[in-house]
CSV table of C-alpha atoms and ligand atoms in Angstrom, one decimal:
chain,number,residue,atom,x,y,z
A,1,MET,CA,-0.1,0.2,-0.3
A,2,ARG,CA,1.4,3.4,-1.0
A,3,THR,CA,-0.2,6.7,-0.6
A,4,LYS,CA,-0.8,9.1,-4.2
A,5,ILE,CA,-1.9,12.7,-4.2
A,6,ALA,CA,-5.6,12.5,-5.5
A,7,GLY,CA,-6.4,15.9,-5.8
A,8,THR,CA,-4.2,19.5,-5.5
A,9,GLY,CA,-5.7,22.8,-5.1
A,10,HIS,CA,-5.0,26.6,-3.7
A,11,TYR,CA,-5.9,29.8,-3.2
A,12,VAL,CA,-4.1,33.6,-2.8
A,13,PRO,CA,-6.1,36.7,-1.4
A,14,GLU,CA,-6.9,38.8,-4.6
A,15,ASN,CA,-4.5,41.9,-3.1
A,16,VAL,CA,-1.2,42.1,-5.0
A,17,VAL,CA,1.1,44.3,-3.0
A,18,THR,CA,4.4,44.9,-5.1
A,19,ASN,CA,7.4,46.2,-3.4
A,20,ASP,CA,7.1,49.7,-3.8
A,21,ASP,CA,4.3,49.2,-2.3
A,22,LEU,CA,5.7,48.7,0.4
A,23,THR,CA,8.4,52.0,0.6
A,24,LYS,CA,5.8,53.5,2.4
A,25,TYR,CA,6.1,52.2,4.9
A,26,MET,CA,9.9,51.1,5.9
A,27,ASP,CA,12.9,52.4,4.5
A,28,THR,CA,13.2,48.9,1.5
A,29,SER,CA,13.0,49.3,-2.8
A,30,ASN,CA,12.3,46.9,-5.4
A,31,GLU,CA,16.2,46.9,-5.9
A,32,TRP,CA,17.3,45.6,-2.9
A,33,ILE,CA,14.3,42.6,-2.1
A,34,ILE,CA,14.9,41.5,-5.5
A,35,GLU,CA,18.5,41.7,-5.8
A,36,ARG,CA,18.4,39.4,-2.6
A,37,THR,CA,15.0,37.6,-2.0
A,38,GLY,CA,13.8,37.4,-6.2
A,39,ILE,CA,10.4,38.7,-4.3
A,40,GLU,CA,8.7,41.1,-7.1
A,41,GLU,CA,5.3,41.1,-5.2
A,42,ARG,CA,3.4,39.5,-2.2
A,43,ARG,CA,-0.6,38.9,-1.1
A,44,TYR,CA,-2.3,40.5,2.1
A,45,ALA,CA,-5.5,38.7,3.0
A,46,THR,CA,-8.0,41.0,3.2
A,47,LYS,CA,-8.4,42.5,7.1
A,48,HIS,CA,-12.0,41.1,9.0
A,49,LYS,CA,-12.9,39.2,5.8
A,50,GLU,CA,-10.2,36.5,5.9
A,51,SER,CA,-8.3,34.3,8.1
A,52,THR,CA,-5.8,31.6,7.9
A,53,THR,CA,-8.6,29.3,7.3
A,54,THR,CA,-10.6,30.3,4.9
A,55,LEU,CA,-8.0,30.8,2.9
A,56,GLY,CA,-7.0,27.0,3.5
A,57,ALA,CA,-10.4,26.0,3.3
A,58,LYS,CA,-10.5,27.3,-0.6
A,59,ALA,CA,-7.0,25.2,-1.3
A,60,ALA,CA,-9.7,22.6,0.3
A,61,ARG,CA,-12.3,22.6,-1.5
A,62,MET,CA,-10.5,23.0,-4.7
A,63,ALA,CA,-7.7,20.1,-3.8
A,64,ILE,CA,-11.5,18.2,-2.9
A,65,LYS,CA,-13.4,18.7,-6.1
A,66,ASN,CA,-10.4,17.6,-8.2
A,67,ALA,CA,-9.3,14.3,-6.6
A,68,GLY,CA,-13.2,14.3,-7.4
A,69,ILE,CA,-15.0,13.3,-3.9
A,70,THR,CA,-16.9,15.7,-1.8
A,71,ALA,CA,-15.8,17.1,2.1
A,72,GLU,CA,-17.9,14.8,4.3
A,73,ASP,CA,-15.9,12.1,2.1
A,74,ILE,CA,-12.8,13.4,4.5
A,75,ASP,CA,-11.5,11.2,6.7
A,76,PHE,CA,-8.8,12.8,8.5
A,77,ILE,CA,-8.0,16.6,8.1
A,78,ILE,CA,-4.4,18.2,8.9
A,79,PHE,CA,-3.3,21.7,9.1
A,80,ALA,CA,0.5,22.9,9.3
A,81,THR,CA,0.3,26.9,9.7
A,82,LEU,CA,2.6,29.1,12.3
A,83,SER,CA,-0.4,32.3,11.1
A,84,PRO,CA,-3.6,30.4,13.1
A,85,ASP,CA,-6.3,32.4,13.9
A,86,TYR,CA,-6.5,31.7,17.8
A,87,TYR,CA,-4.0,30.6,19.9
A,88,PHE,CA,-6.3,27.7,20.9
A,89,PRO,CA,-7.6,25.5,19.4
A,90,GLY,CA,-5.7,25.1,15.7
A,91,CYS,CA,-6.5,25.8,12.8
A,92,GLY,CA,-7.9,22.2,11.6
A,93,VAL,CA,-11.1,22.2,13.4
A,94,LEU,CA,-11.8,25.7,12.2
A,95,LEU,CA,-10.8,24.0,8.5
A,96,GLN,CA,-14.2,21.1,9.3
A,97,ARG,CA,-16.3,23.9,11.0
A,98,GLU,CA,-15.7,25.4,6.9
A,99,LEU,CA,-16.2,23.4,5.0
A,100,GLY,CA,-19.5,21.8,7.0
A,101,ILE,CA,-18.8,18.2,8.2
A,102,THR,CA,-18.7,19.0,11.2
A,103,GLY,CA,-21.1,15.6,12.0
A,104,ILE,CA,-18.8,13.0,10.3
A,105,GLU,CA,-16.7,11.3,12.2
A,106,ALA,CA,-13.0,12.7,10.8
A,107,GLY,CA,-10.2,13.7,13.6
A,108,ALA,CA,-7.7,17.5,13.2
A,109,LEU,CA,-5.0,17.5,13.8
A,110,ASP,CA,-2.9,21.3,14.0
A,111,ILE,CA,0.9,20.6,12.7
A,112,ARG,CA,3.3,23.5,14.4
A,113,ASN,CA,6.3,23.0,12.0
A,114,GLN,CA,6.8,26.2,10.5
A,115,CYS,CA,8.3,26.6,6.7
A,116,SER,CA,7.7,22.4,6.5
A,117,GLY,CA,4.4,21.8,8.2
A,118,PHE,CA,3.3,20.6,4.3
A,119,VAL,CA,5.9,18.4,4.6
A,120,TYR,CA,5.9,17.0,8.1
A,121,GLY,CA,2.0,17.0,6.9
A,122,LEU,CA,2.7,14.0,3.9
A,123,SER,CA,4.7,12.4,6.2
A,124,ILE,CA,2.5,12.1,8.7
A,125,ALA,CA,0.0,11.4,6.0
A,126,ASP,CA,1.5,8.4,4.5
A,127,GLN,CA,1.5,6.8,7.9
A,128,PHE,CA,-2.1,6.5,7.5
A,129,ILE,CA,-3.2,5.6,4.8
A,130,LYS,CA,-0.3,3.2,4.9
A,131,SER,CA,-1.6,1.5,8.0
A,132,GLY,CA,-5.1,1.6,6.3
A,133,MET,CA,-6.3,4.2,9.5
A,134,TYR,CA,-7.8,6.5,6.8
A,135,LYS,CA,-8.0,6.8,3.4
A,136,ASN,CA,-9.1,10.3,2.3
A,137,ILE,CA,-6.9,12.5,4.1
A,138,LEU,CA,-7.3,16.3,3.6
A,139,LEU,CA,-4.2,18.1,4.0
A,140,VAL,CA,-3.6,22.4,4.6
A,141,GLY,CA,-0.8,24.7,4.6
A,142,ALA,CA,-1.3,28.2,5.1
A,143,GLU,CA,-0.8,31.6,6.6
A,144,MET,CA,-2.2,35.1,6.9
A,145,HIS,CA,1.3,37.1,7.5
A,146,SER,CA,0.5,39.9,6.8
A,147,MET,CA,-1.1,40.6,10.0
A,148,GLY,CA,1.6,40.4,12.9
A,149,LEU,CA,4.0,41.5,10.4
A,150,ASP,CA,6.5,45.0,12.2
A,151,PHE,CA,6.0,47.2,9.2
A,152,SER,CA,8.2,49.8,10.5
A,153,THR,CA,12.2,50.0,9.0
A,154,GLU,CA,13.4,47.8,12.3
A,155,GLY,CA,11.6,45.2,10.9
A,156,ARG,CA,11.9,44.6,7.1
A,157,ASN,CA,14.2,41.8,6.4
A,158,VAL,CA,11.8,39.7,8.5
A,159,THR,CA,9.2,41.9,6.9
A,160,VAL,CA,9.4,41.9,2.2
A,161,ILE,CA,9.2,38.5,2.2
A,162,PHE,CA,6.7,37.4,4.0
A,163,GLY,CA,3.3,36.9,2.1
A,164,ASP,CA,-0.7,35.0,2.8
A,165,GLY,CA,-2.0,32.1,0.8
A,166,ALA,CA,-2.9,28.9,1.4
A,167,GLY,CA,-2.2,25.0,-0.1
A,168,ALA,CA,-4.3,22.2,-0.4
A,169,VAL,CA,-4.3,17.7,-1.4
A,170,VAL,CA,-6.1,14.6,-0.6
A,171,LEU,CA,-4.6,11.7,0.2
A,172,GLN,CA,-5.3,8.1,-0.2
A,173,PRO,CA,-4.0,4.8,-1.0
A,174,THR,CA,-2.9,3.6,-3.6
A,175,GLU,CA,-2.4,-0.5,-4.5
A,176,ASP,CA,0.1,0.6,-7.5
A,177,GLU,CA,3.5,-0.9,-6.9
A,178,ASN,CA,5.5,2.3,-9.3
A,179,GLN,CA,2.5,5.5,-8.2
A,180,GLY,CA,2.5,7.8,-4.8
A,181,ILE,CA,5.2,9.2,-1.9
A,182,LEU,CA,8.4,7.0,-1.7
A,183,THR,CA,9.7,8.2,0.7
A,184,THR,CA,9.8,11.3,3.1
A,185,CYS,CA,12.8,12.3,4.9
A,186,LEU,CA,12.0,14.4,8.7
A,187,HIS,CA,14.7,16.4,10.1
A,188,SER,CA,15.3,19.1,13.4
A,189,ASP,CA,17.3,21.0,15.1
A,190,GLY,CA,16.5,23.0,18.4
A,191,THR,CA,20.1,25.2,19.0
A,192,HIS,CA,19.4,27.7,16.6
A,193,ALA,CA,15.1,28.3,17.5
A,194,GLU,CA,15.3,32.3,18.8
A,195,GLU,CA,16.6,32.3,15.4
A,196,LEU,CA,14.0,32.1,13.2
A,197,ALA,CA,10.6,32.6,15.9
A,198,MET,CA,8.0,35.2,17.0
A,199,ILE,CA,8.7,34.5,20.7
A,200,ASN,CA,5.9,36.7,22.1
A,201,PRO,CA,3.5,35.6,23.5
A,202,GLY,CA,4.1,32.5,25.2
A,203,SER,CA,4.6,30.7,28.1
A,204,HIS,CA,8.4,31.6,28.5
A,205,GLY,CA,8.1,34.5,30.9
A,206,GLY,CA,12.4,35.6,29.8
A,207,TYR,CA,12.9,31.9,31.9
A,208,HIS,CA,14.8,29.9,28.7
A,209,LEU,CA,16.2,32.9,27.4
A,210,GLY,CA,17.3,35.0,31.0
A,211,THR,CA,16.5,38.3,29.4
A,212,GLU,CA,14.2,41.7,28.9
A,213,LYS,CA,14.6,41.5,25.8
A,214,PHE,CA,11.9,38.9,25.6
A,215,GLY,CA,9.9,40.0,28.7
A,216,TYR,CA,9.2,39.2,32.3
A,217,PRO,CA,5.6,38.3,33.4
A,218,ASP,CA,4.1,40.2,35.0
A,219,PRO,CA,4.5,40.4,38.5
A,220,SER,CA,1.6,40.8,39.8
A,221,THR,CA,-0.2,38.5,39.3
A,222,PRO,CA,0.0,35.0,40.1
A,223,GLY,CA,0.6,34.3,37.4
A,224,GLY,CA,1.6,35.7,34.2
A,225,VAL,CA,0.1,38.2,32.4
A,226,PHE,CA,0.0,36.2,29.1
A,227,VAL,CA,1.0,39.8,26.9
A,228,THR,CA,2.1,42.7,28.8
A,229,GLN,CA,2.4,46.4,28.7
A,230,LYS,CA,6.2,45.8,27.8
A,231,MET,CA,6.0,43.9,24.4
A,232,VAL,CA,3.4,46.4,23.1
A,233,ASP,CA,5.7,49.0,24.1
A,234,ASP,CA,8.8,47.3,22.7
A,235,ASN,CA,7.6,47.0,20.1
A,236,MET,CA,8.8,42.7,20.6
A,237,LEU,CA,5.1,41.2,19.6
A,238,VAL,CA,6.3,40.1,15.8
A,239,PRO,CA,8.4,37.9,14.7
A,240,ASN,CA,12.6,37.8,14.2
A,241,MET,CA,15.1,36.4,11.9
A,242,THR,CA,18.9,36.0,11.5
A,243,GLY,CA,19.0,36.0,8.0
A,244,GLN,CA,22.4,34.4,6.8
A,245,LEU,CA,22.5,31.9,9.3
A,246,VAL,CA,18.9,31.0,8.0
A,247,PHE,CA,20.3,31.6,3.9
A,248,LYS,CA,23.8,30.3,5.5
A,249,THR,CA,22.5,27.1,7.0
A,250,ALA,CA,19.2,26.4,3.9
A,251,VAL,CA,22.0,26.8,1.8
A,252,VAL,CA,23.5,22.7,3.1
A,253,LYS,CA,20.5,21.5,4.6
A,254,PHE,CA,18.5,21.2,1.1
A,255,PRO,CA,21.0,19.4,-0.5
A,256,GLN,CA,22.1,17.5,2.3
A,257,VAL,CA,18.6,16.1,2.8
A,258,ILE,CA,16.9,15.9,-1.5
A,259,LYS,CA,20.0,13.5,-1.8
A,260,GLU,CA,18.2,10.7,1.5
A,261,ALA,CA,15.8,11.0,0.0
A,262,LEU,CA,17.3,9.5,-3.5
A,263,GLU,CA,19.4,7.6,-1.4
A,264,LYS,CA,16.8,6.0,0.9
A,265,THR,CA,15.8,4.8,-3.1
A,266,ASN,CA,18.6,4.0,-5.1
A,267,LEU,CA,17.4,6.7,-6.9
A,268,SER,CA,20.1,9.7,-8.1
A,269,THR,CA,19.4,13.7,-9.2
A,270,SER,CA,19.3,12.9,-13.2
A,271,ASP,CA,15.3,10.3,-12.1
A,272,ILE,CA,14.1,14.0,-10.8
A,273,ASP,CA,11.7,15.2,-13.8
A,274,LEU,CA,10.5,18.2,-10.5
A,275,LEU,CA,12.0,19.8,-7.8
A,276,ILE,CA,9.7,22.0,-5.3
A,277,PRO,CA,11.6,23.6,-3.2
A,278,HIS,CA,10.0,25.9,-0.5
A,279,GLN,CA,9.6,29.3,-1.9
A,280,ALA,CA,12.1,31.6,1.0
A,281,ASN,CA,14.7,33.1,-1.2
A,282,LEU,CA,14.9,32.5,-5.5
A,283,ARG,CA,18.9,32.6,-4.2
A,284,ILE,CA,17.9,30.4,-2.1
A,285,SER,CA,15.9,27.5,-4.5
A,286,GLN,CA,19.3,29.2,-7.3
A,287,PHE,CA,21.9,27.4,-5.7
A,288,VAL,CA,20.2,24.0,-4.4
A,289,GLN,CA,19.6,24.3,-8.8
A,290,LYS,CA,23.7,24.4,-9.0
A,291,THR,CA,24.5,22.1,-6.1
A,292,LEU,CA,22.3,19.4,-7.7
A,293,ARG,CA,22.8,20.8,-11.3
A,294,LEU,CA,18.9,20.7,-12.4
A,295,SER,CA,18.4,22.3,-15.5
A,296,ASP,CA,15.1,25.6,-15.1
A,297,GLU,CA,12.6,23.6,-16.4
A,298,LYS,CA,13.0,20.9,-13.7
A,299,VAL,CA,13.2,23.8,-11.3
A,300,VAL,CA,9.6,25.3,-10.0
A,301,ASN,CA,9.9,29.0,-8.7
A,302,ASN,CA,6.7,31.1,-7.7
A,303,ILE,CA,8.7,32.8,-4.8
A,304,GLN,CA,8.6,36.4,-7.0
A,305,LYS,CA,4.7,36.2,-7.1
A,306,TYR,CA,3.9,35.4,-3.7
A,307,GLY,CA,6.8,35.7,-1.6
A,308,ASN,CA,7.8,33.7,1.3
A,309,THR,CA,4.6,31.7,3.0
A,310,THR,CA,5.8,30.0,5.2
A,311,ALA,CA,3.7,25.8,5.1
A,312,ALA,CA,1.7,26.9,2.3
A,313,SER,CA,4.3,27.8,0.0
A,314,ILE,CA,5.2,24.0,-1.6
A,315,PRO,CA,1.8,23.0,-1.9
A,316,ILE,CA,0.6,26.8,-4.2
A,317,ALA,CA,3.5,25.7,-6.0
A,318,MET,CA,2.0,21.8,-6.4
A,319,SER,CA,-0.6,23.0,-7.3
A,320,GLU,CA,0.1,25.0,-10.2
A,321,ALA,CA,2.2,23.5,-11.3
A,322,TRP,CA,0.0,20.6,-11.5
A,323,HIS,CA,-2.7,22.7,-12.8
A,324,ASP,CA,-0.2,24.0,-15.6
A,325,GLY,CA,0.4,20.7,-16.7
A,326,ARG,CA,4.8,21.0,-15.2
A,327,ILE,CA,3.7,17.3,-13.4
A,328,LYS,CA,3.1,14.1,-15.5
A,329,ASP,CA,2.0,10.8,-14.1
A,330,GLY,CA,5.5,8.4,-13.4
A,331,ASP,CA,7.4,11.9,-12.9
A,332,LEU,CA,9.9,11.6,-9.9
A,333,VAL,CA,8.7,14.8,-8.2
A,334,CYS,CA,10.3,15.9,-5.2
A,335,LEU,CA,10.1,18.0,-1.9
A,336,ALA,CA,11.9,19.7,-0.2
A,337,ALA,CA,11.4,22.8,2.9
A,338,PHE,CA,13.7,24.2,5.2
A,339,GLY,CA,12.9,26.4,8.3
A,340,SER,CA,11.9,28.0,11.8
A,341,GLY,CA,13.0,25.0,14.0
A,342,PHE,CA,15.1,24.8,12.5
A,343,THR,CA,13.0,22.0,10.9
A,344,TRP,CA,13.7,20.5,8.3
A,345,GLY,CA,12.7,17.4,5.3
A,346,SER,CA,12.4,16.1,2.1
A,347,VAL,CA,9.7,14.0,-0.3
A,348,LEU,CA,10.1,11.1,-2.5
A,349,ILE,CA,6.2,11.0,-4.8
A,350,ARG,CA,5.9,8.9,-8.3
A,351,TRP,CA,2.8,10.7,-10.0
B,1,UT7,O1,11.7,30.9,4.5
B,1,UT7,C1,12.0,30.8,6.2
B,1,UT7,C2,12.3,31.2,5.7
B,1,UT7,N1,13.7,31.9,5.4
B,1,UT7,C3,14.9,32.1,5.2
B,1,UT7,O2,15.3,31.6,4.0
B,1,UT7,C4,15.4,33.8,4.9
B,1,UT7,C5,17.2,33.7,4.7
B,1,UT7,N2,18.2,34.4,4.6
B,1,UT7,C6,18.0,35.3,3.6
B,1,UT7,O3,16.6,35.6,3.1
B,1,UT7,C7,18.3,36.9,3.8
B,1,UT7,O4,19.0,37.0,5.0
B,1,UT7,C8,16.9,38.5,3.9
B,1,UT7,C9,17.0,38.7,2.6
B,1,UT7,C10,16.2,38.0,5.4
B,1,UT7,C11,18.6,39.8,4.0
B,1,UT7,O5,19.1,39.9,3.1
B,1,UT7,P1,20.6,39.6,3.1
B,1,UT7,O6,21.7,39.8,2.1
B,1,UT7,O7,20.9,38.5,4.4
B,1,UT7,O8,21.1,41.0,4.9
B,1,UT7,P2,21.6,41.8,5.7
B,1,UT7,O9,19.9,41.0,6.7
B,1,UT7,O10,22.7,40.6,6.2
B,1,UT7,O11,20.7,42.5,6.1
B,1,UT7,C12,22.5,42.7,5.4
B,1,UT7,C13,21.7,44.9,4.9
B,1,UT7,C14,21.1,45.0,6.6
B,1,UT7,O12,22.0,46.6,6.4
B,1,UT7,P3,23.5,47.1,6.9
B,1,UT7,O13,23.4,46.6,8.2
B,1,UT7,O14,25.1,46.0,6.2
B,1,UT7,O15,23.5,49.1,7.3
B,1,UT7,C15,20.0,45.0,7.1
B,1,UT7,O16,19.2,46.6,7.1
B,1,UT7,O17,20.3,45.1,3.8
B,1,UT7,C16,19.5,45.7,5.2
B,1,UT7,N3,18.0,45.3,4.8
B,1,UT7,C17,17.5,46.1,4.0
B,1,UT7,N4,17.5,47.2,3.7
B,1,UT7,C18,16.4,47.9,2.5
B,1,UT7,C19,17.5,44.4,5.8
B,1,UT7,N5,16.3,43.8,4.8
B,1,UT7,C20,16.3,45.2,4.3
B,1,UT7,C21,15.4,45.9,3.3
B,1,UT7,N6,15.7,46.6,2.6
B,1,UT7,N7,14.1,44.8,3.5
């Protein structure tokens, strides 16, 4: 028994935000952003009307239709995001409600693995399908970054990169041994957890970090106060990133984890028909392409249009590639991701 991708879907908000638009809020330029990241524009969801869940639901409906099933057939939901609607509960149950399938016996699981959330989700879904536990798993990666970014010059290294969007797949069992997920490789190393993170609000109260920079709890309560005035005053409720460390680690880990998947399946880089890397930075993807000696037509890049959509980037790119006819039956498709945690991973799929 193998796991096949039975349907793909994606959705990006209509609102296009160009690099020039961002120059109204922060000291940056179109030239800087294109030179360092390749990004030309990104999409932002409509405030008060859309959320991570509603973006995910649009992608999910497309994937469900593409798989030729109905929402009622879904027996398990996996939702990967770092920008959930609520601190809790997670987006999985909200998506179930949005799809109108609260009456069915489905479970819902939320994944907090940031840029590699979709790859981790595929691996989890693969185990559930191979064990015979589920027959139609809906896996969604969705982000609404625009609600949580720092639009001042202080936050420019992070803010210019990220965009909103969602991608989804439906996974089903197949008895065709020449089709489906061949292997998944997952890795993590928490050494640099705070180097690409949104630390507040959280339960740490400065404990692990030992510095006021991360905000101590309010001493006037028996517990703490989740969001303190100091966090608001000191602009601590935003993501931070040590960009160069992330970049340098990513360009090593991407090729490593792709080669690991190929070795596990006795395949080589020349067997890859399409590489769909997490859209972190065009320069990272180009570096990986060069290291693996892949031609341009074998690598999917859409970061120019959408920016980095974290857990959504691979399923958006995969869905676009499939709907554009770039993925054909029998193709060997390789997915790879690296990001916050650090966590990274790869997946090989025979389509
Ligand atoms: O998907 C999650 C994983 N994330 C990534 O993969 C991101 C990996 N890292 C990167 O993509 C790059 O590190 C960035 C694009 C984020 C930044 O590029 P960089 O070449 O590493 O720049 P830097 O952070 O080293 O900063 C260089 C200079 C600094 O100015 P000074 O100190 O040299 O005067 C920054 O303040 O560029 C400045 N800078 C900017 N200038 C204009 C940083 N961001 C911007 C900006 N516009 N948006």
